[in-house]
XYZ file of C-alpha atoms in Angstrom:
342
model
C 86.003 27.198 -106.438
C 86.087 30.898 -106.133
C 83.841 32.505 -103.516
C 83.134 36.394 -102.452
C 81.753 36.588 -99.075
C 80.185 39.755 -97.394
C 80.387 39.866 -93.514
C 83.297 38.395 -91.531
C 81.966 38.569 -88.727
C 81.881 35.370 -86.018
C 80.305 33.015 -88.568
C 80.895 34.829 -91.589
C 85.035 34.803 -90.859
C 85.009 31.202 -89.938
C 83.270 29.994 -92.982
C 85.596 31.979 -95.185
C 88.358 30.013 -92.743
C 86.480 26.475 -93.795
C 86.540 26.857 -96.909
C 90.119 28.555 -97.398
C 91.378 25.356 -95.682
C 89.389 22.913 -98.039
C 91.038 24.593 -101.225
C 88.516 27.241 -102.016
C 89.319 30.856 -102.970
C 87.729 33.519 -100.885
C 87.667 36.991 -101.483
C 85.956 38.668 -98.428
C 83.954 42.032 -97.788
C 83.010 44.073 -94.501
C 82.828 47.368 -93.419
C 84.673 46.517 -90.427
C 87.885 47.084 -91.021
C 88.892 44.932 -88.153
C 86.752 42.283 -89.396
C 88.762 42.655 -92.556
C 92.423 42.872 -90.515
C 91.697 39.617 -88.468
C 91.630 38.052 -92.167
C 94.065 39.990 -93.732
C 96.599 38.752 -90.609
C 95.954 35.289 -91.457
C 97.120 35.769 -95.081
C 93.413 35.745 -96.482
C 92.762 37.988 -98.665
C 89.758 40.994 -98.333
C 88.768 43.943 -99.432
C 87.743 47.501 -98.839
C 84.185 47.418 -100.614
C 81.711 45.806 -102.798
C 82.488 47.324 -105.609
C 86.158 46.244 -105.254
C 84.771 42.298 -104.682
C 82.838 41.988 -107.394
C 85.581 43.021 -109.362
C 88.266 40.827 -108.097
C 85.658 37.830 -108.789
C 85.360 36.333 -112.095
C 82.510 35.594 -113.744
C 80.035 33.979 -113.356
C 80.321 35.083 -109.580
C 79.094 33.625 -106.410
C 78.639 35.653 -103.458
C 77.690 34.731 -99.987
C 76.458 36.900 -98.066
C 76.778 36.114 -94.344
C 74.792 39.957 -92.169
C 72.397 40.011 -89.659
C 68.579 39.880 -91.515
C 67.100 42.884 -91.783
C 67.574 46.158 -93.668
C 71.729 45.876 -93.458
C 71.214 42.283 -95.561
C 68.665 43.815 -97.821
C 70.815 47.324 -98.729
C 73.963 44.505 -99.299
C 72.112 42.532 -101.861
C 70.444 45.991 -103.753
C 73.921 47.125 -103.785
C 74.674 43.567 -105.503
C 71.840 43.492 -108.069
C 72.820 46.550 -109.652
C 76.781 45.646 -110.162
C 76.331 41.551 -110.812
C 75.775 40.125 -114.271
C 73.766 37.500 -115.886
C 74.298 34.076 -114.356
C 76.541 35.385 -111.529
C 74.616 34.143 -107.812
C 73.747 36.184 -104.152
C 73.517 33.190 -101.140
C 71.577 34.538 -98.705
C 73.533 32.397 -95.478
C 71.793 34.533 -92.793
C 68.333 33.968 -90.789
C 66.451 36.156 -93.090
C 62.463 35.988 -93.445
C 61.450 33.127 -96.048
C 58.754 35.356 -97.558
C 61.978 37.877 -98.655
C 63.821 35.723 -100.083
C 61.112 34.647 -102.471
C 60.464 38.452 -103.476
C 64.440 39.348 -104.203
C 64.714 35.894 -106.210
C 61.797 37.618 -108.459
C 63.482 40.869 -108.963
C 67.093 39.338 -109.136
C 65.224 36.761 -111.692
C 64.562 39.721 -113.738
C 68.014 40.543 -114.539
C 69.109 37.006 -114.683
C 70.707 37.057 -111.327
C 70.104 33.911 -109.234
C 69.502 33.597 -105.560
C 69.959 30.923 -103.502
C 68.429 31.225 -99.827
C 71.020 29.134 -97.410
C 69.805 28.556 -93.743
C 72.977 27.663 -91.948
C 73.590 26.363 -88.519
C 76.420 25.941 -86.590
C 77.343 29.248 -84.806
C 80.432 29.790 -83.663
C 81.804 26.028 -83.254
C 81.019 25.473 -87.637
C 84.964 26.134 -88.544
C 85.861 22.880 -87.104
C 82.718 20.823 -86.942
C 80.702 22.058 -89.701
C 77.425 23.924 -90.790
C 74.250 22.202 -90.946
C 72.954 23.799 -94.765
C 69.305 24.232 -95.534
C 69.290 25.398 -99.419
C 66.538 27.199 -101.259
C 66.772 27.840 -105.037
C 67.069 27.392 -108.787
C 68.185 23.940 -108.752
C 71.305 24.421 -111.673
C 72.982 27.422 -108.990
C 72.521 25.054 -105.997
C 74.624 22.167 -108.101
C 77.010 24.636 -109.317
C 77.767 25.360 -105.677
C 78.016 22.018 -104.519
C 81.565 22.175 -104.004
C 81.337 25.078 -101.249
C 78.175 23.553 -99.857
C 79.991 19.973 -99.255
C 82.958 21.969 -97.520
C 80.868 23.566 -95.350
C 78.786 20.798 -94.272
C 79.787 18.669 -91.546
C 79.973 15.165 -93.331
C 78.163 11.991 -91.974
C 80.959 12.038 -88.934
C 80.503 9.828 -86.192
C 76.763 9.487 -86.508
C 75.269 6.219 -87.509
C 73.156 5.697 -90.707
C 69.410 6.295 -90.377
C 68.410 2.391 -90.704
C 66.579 1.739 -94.246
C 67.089 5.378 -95.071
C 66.367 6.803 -98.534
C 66.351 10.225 -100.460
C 68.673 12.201 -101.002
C 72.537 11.236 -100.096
C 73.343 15.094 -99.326
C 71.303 14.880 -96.076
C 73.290 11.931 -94.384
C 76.107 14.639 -95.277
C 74.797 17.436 -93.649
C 72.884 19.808 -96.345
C 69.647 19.450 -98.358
C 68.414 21.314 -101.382
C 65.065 21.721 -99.581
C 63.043 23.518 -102.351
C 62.432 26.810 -104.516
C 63.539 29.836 -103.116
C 62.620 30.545 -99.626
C 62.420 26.583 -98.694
C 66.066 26.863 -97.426
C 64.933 30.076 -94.766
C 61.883 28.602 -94.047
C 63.110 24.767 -92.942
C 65.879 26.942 -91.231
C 63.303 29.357 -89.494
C 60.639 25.799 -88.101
C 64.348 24.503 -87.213
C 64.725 27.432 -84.328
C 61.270 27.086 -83.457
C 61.908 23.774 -82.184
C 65.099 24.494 -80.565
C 62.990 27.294 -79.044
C 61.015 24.365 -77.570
C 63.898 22.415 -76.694
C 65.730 25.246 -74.967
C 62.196 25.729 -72.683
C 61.979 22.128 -72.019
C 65.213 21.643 -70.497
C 65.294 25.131 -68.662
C 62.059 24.041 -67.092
C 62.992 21.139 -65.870
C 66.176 22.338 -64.184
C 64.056 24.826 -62.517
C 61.590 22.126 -60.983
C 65.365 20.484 -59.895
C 66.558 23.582 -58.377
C 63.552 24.355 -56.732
C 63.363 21.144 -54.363
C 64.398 22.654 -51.441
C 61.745 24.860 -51.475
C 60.611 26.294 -47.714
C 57.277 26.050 -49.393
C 57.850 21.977 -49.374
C 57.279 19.769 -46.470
C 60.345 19.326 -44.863
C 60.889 15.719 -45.596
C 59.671 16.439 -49.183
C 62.806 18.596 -49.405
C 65.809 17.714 -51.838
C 68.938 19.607 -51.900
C 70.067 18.239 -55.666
C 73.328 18.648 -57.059
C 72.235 20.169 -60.824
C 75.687 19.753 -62.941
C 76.037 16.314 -61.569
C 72.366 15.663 -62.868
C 72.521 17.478 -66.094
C 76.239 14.961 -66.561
C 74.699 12.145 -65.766
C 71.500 12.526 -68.410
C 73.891 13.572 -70.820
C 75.296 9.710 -70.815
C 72.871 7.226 -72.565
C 70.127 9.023 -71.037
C 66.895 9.318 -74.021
C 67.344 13.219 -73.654
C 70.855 13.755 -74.056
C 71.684 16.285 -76.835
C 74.251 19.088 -77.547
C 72.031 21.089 -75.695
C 72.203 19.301 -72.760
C 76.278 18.927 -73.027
C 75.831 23.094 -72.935
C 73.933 23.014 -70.118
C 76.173 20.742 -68.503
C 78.866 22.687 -68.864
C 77.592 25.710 -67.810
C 76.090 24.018 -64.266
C 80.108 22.877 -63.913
C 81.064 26.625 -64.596
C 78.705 28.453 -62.047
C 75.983 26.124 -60.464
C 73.416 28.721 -59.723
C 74.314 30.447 -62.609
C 75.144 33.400 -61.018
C 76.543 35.123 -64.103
C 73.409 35.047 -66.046
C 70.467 37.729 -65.604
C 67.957 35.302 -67.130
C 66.644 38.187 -69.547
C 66.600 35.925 -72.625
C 66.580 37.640 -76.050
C 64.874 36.169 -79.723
C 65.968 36.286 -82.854
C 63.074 36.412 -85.114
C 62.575 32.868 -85.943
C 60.673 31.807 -83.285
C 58.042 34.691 -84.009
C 57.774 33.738 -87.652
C 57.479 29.840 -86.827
C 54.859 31.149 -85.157
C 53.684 33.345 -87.605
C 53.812 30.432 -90.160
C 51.737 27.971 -87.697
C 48.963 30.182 -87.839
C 48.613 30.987 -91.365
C 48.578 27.327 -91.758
C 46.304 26.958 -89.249
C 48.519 24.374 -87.387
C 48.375 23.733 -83.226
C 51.815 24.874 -82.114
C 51.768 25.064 -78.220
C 55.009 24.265 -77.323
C 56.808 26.479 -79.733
C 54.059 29.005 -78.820
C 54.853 28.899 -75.177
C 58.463 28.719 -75.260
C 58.379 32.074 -77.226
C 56.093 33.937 -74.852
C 58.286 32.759 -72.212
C 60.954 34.687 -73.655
C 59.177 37.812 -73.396
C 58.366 37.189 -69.763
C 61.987 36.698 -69.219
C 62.672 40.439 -69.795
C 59.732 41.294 -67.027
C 60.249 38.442 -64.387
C 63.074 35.684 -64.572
C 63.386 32.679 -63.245
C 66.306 29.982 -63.092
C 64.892 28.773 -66.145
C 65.820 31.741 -67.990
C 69.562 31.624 -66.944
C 69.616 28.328 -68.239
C 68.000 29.554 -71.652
C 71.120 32.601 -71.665
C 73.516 29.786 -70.732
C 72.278 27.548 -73.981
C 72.462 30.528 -75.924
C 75.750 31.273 -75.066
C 77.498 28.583 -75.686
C 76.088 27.780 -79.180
C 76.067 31.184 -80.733
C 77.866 33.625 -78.071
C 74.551 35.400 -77.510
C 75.115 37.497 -74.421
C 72.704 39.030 -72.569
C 71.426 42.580 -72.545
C 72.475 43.736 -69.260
C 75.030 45.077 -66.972
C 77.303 42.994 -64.868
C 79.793 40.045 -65.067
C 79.066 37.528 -68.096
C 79.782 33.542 -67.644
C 81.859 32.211 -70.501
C 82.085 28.587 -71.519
C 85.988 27.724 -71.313
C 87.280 25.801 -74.455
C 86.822 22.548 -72.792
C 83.450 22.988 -73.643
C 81.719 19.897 -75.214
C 82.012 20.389 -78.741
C 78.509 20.794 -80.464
C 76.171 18.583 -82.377
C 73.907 21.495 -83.920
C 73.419 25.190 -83.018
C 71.152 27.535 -84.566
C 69.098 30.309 -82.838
């Protein structure tokens, strides 16, 4: 299948990569001419605008568009609506707002354009294991592009079958067609608010570890605890092992007091709008709530915890901090990841 795709950068390169290698044809897009080069080097082929892309593609198009959410992805897909034709699709594959995508489906809608919303996870390790795919749209453009979405999905892998599963087969695969447009953004955008919850739960913990040896303890109260041995051990049959954990791990083996980190622990978006979300449906989110705000007090007053959150966050999406100093950097014998997202 032929595929345009605008923005090469980190995930947007290695999905045109995954797909290249399955057979597909990709045409890529970015105003980055490096971006472009990397590509180009490999013998894949880009070009120099979005004019030029839509023009290489035939009809009727796809085009995937793979920016940071925000006004940059909004300007792309304008630019998009006005040159596209009838019947020709824009996938969304960024962490845009849910309530956006169901606006630009209306006005694409109005000159026949569909628009498929695609929550993707798998940061920087989805070229060799795969992209968790959370679709929104028209249901006849999500089955034409079931060919990409397959590729891109990780397949059922080593994971054992969910016992007396049923529903759809796609899921044991790796992507759903979750609903009209915007359900693809919005089970993407709940999806970080858990891992917000996740991340908070584990940093936490380590920091009740870490801080054992506290003068503030009675002296034989006092335990000096080895944390990468701990986090390795839980990550082995213990109830609350997860890639997250294996990160963690890894990072503990790297730099044990995490020395390299600042702590200062940035968000995305996602966890605000989960947020958001929870209280226009008038739902009890604590932990989600909590982790969030404890993201802002990072940037005022960190704790272990927080280099623990910047050490998750590095290693599944290469988020480093804002700061100035020396940066840790998981080595590639990094466990490999089960699911990323953030």
């Amino acid at each position: 299948m032929q595929l345009g795709i605008v923005g090469l950068g980190r995930m947007g390169g290695n999905i045109f990569r995954r797909l290249s290698n399955a057979g597909h044809t990709c045409i890529g897009f970015d105003v980055d001419a490096a971006a472009r080069g990397a590509l180009d080097k490999d013998g894949l082929g880009t070009v120099a605008s979005l004019q030029e892309l839509v023009n290489a593609l035939t009809p009727p198009r796809a085009i995937w568009i793979m920016l940071p959410a925000g006004q940059i992805t909004e300007d792309a897909i304008q630019s998009l609506g006005n040159m596209l034709e009838p019947d020709d699709v824009i996938i969304d594959g960024g962490n845009t707002f849910y309530k956006d995508d169901i606006r630009r489906a209306r006005e694409l809608a109005a000159k026949q354009i569909h628009y498929v919303d695609c929550g993707t996870s798998g940061g920087v390790w989805g070229l060799e294991r795969g992209y968790c795919l959370m679709i929104g749209g028209p249901a006849d453009a999500v089955h034409r592009l079931d060919p990409i979405f397959s590729v891109l999905a990780p397949g059922m892998g080593e994971i054992a079958r969910t016992p007396k599963r049923e529903g759809d087969a796609r899921a044991e695969q790796g992507y759903i067609h979750a609903g009209p447009a915007g359900a693809g953004h919005f089970v993407k955008m709940v999806h970080n608010g858990v891992e917000y919850g996740l991340m908070q739960a584990y940093a936490e913990g380590f920091d009740i570890l870490s801080n054992k040896d506290s003068a503030e303890l009675p002296e034989d109260e006092r335990f000096t605890l080895n944390l990468a041995d701990i986090a390795e051990v839980w990550r082995r049959g213990s109830v609350i092992s997860s890639w997250l954990l294996d990160l963690s791990a890894a990072a503990l083996a790297q730099d044990p007091q995490l020395d390299g980190f600042s702590g200062y622990v940035e968000d995305s978006g996602e966890g605000r709008w989960t947020v958001q979300a929870a209280i226009e449906e008038a739902v009890p989110a604590e932990v989600l709530t909590s982790a969030l705000y404890a993201r802002y007090r990072s940037r005022r007053d960190t704790t272990f915890a927080d280099k623990m959150l910047s050490a998750m966050r590095l290693g599944f999406g290469g988020h480093i901090e804002k700061r100035v100093g020396g940066q840790t950097v998981l080595t590639p014998d990094a466990p490999a990841p089960r699911d990323v997202g953030d």
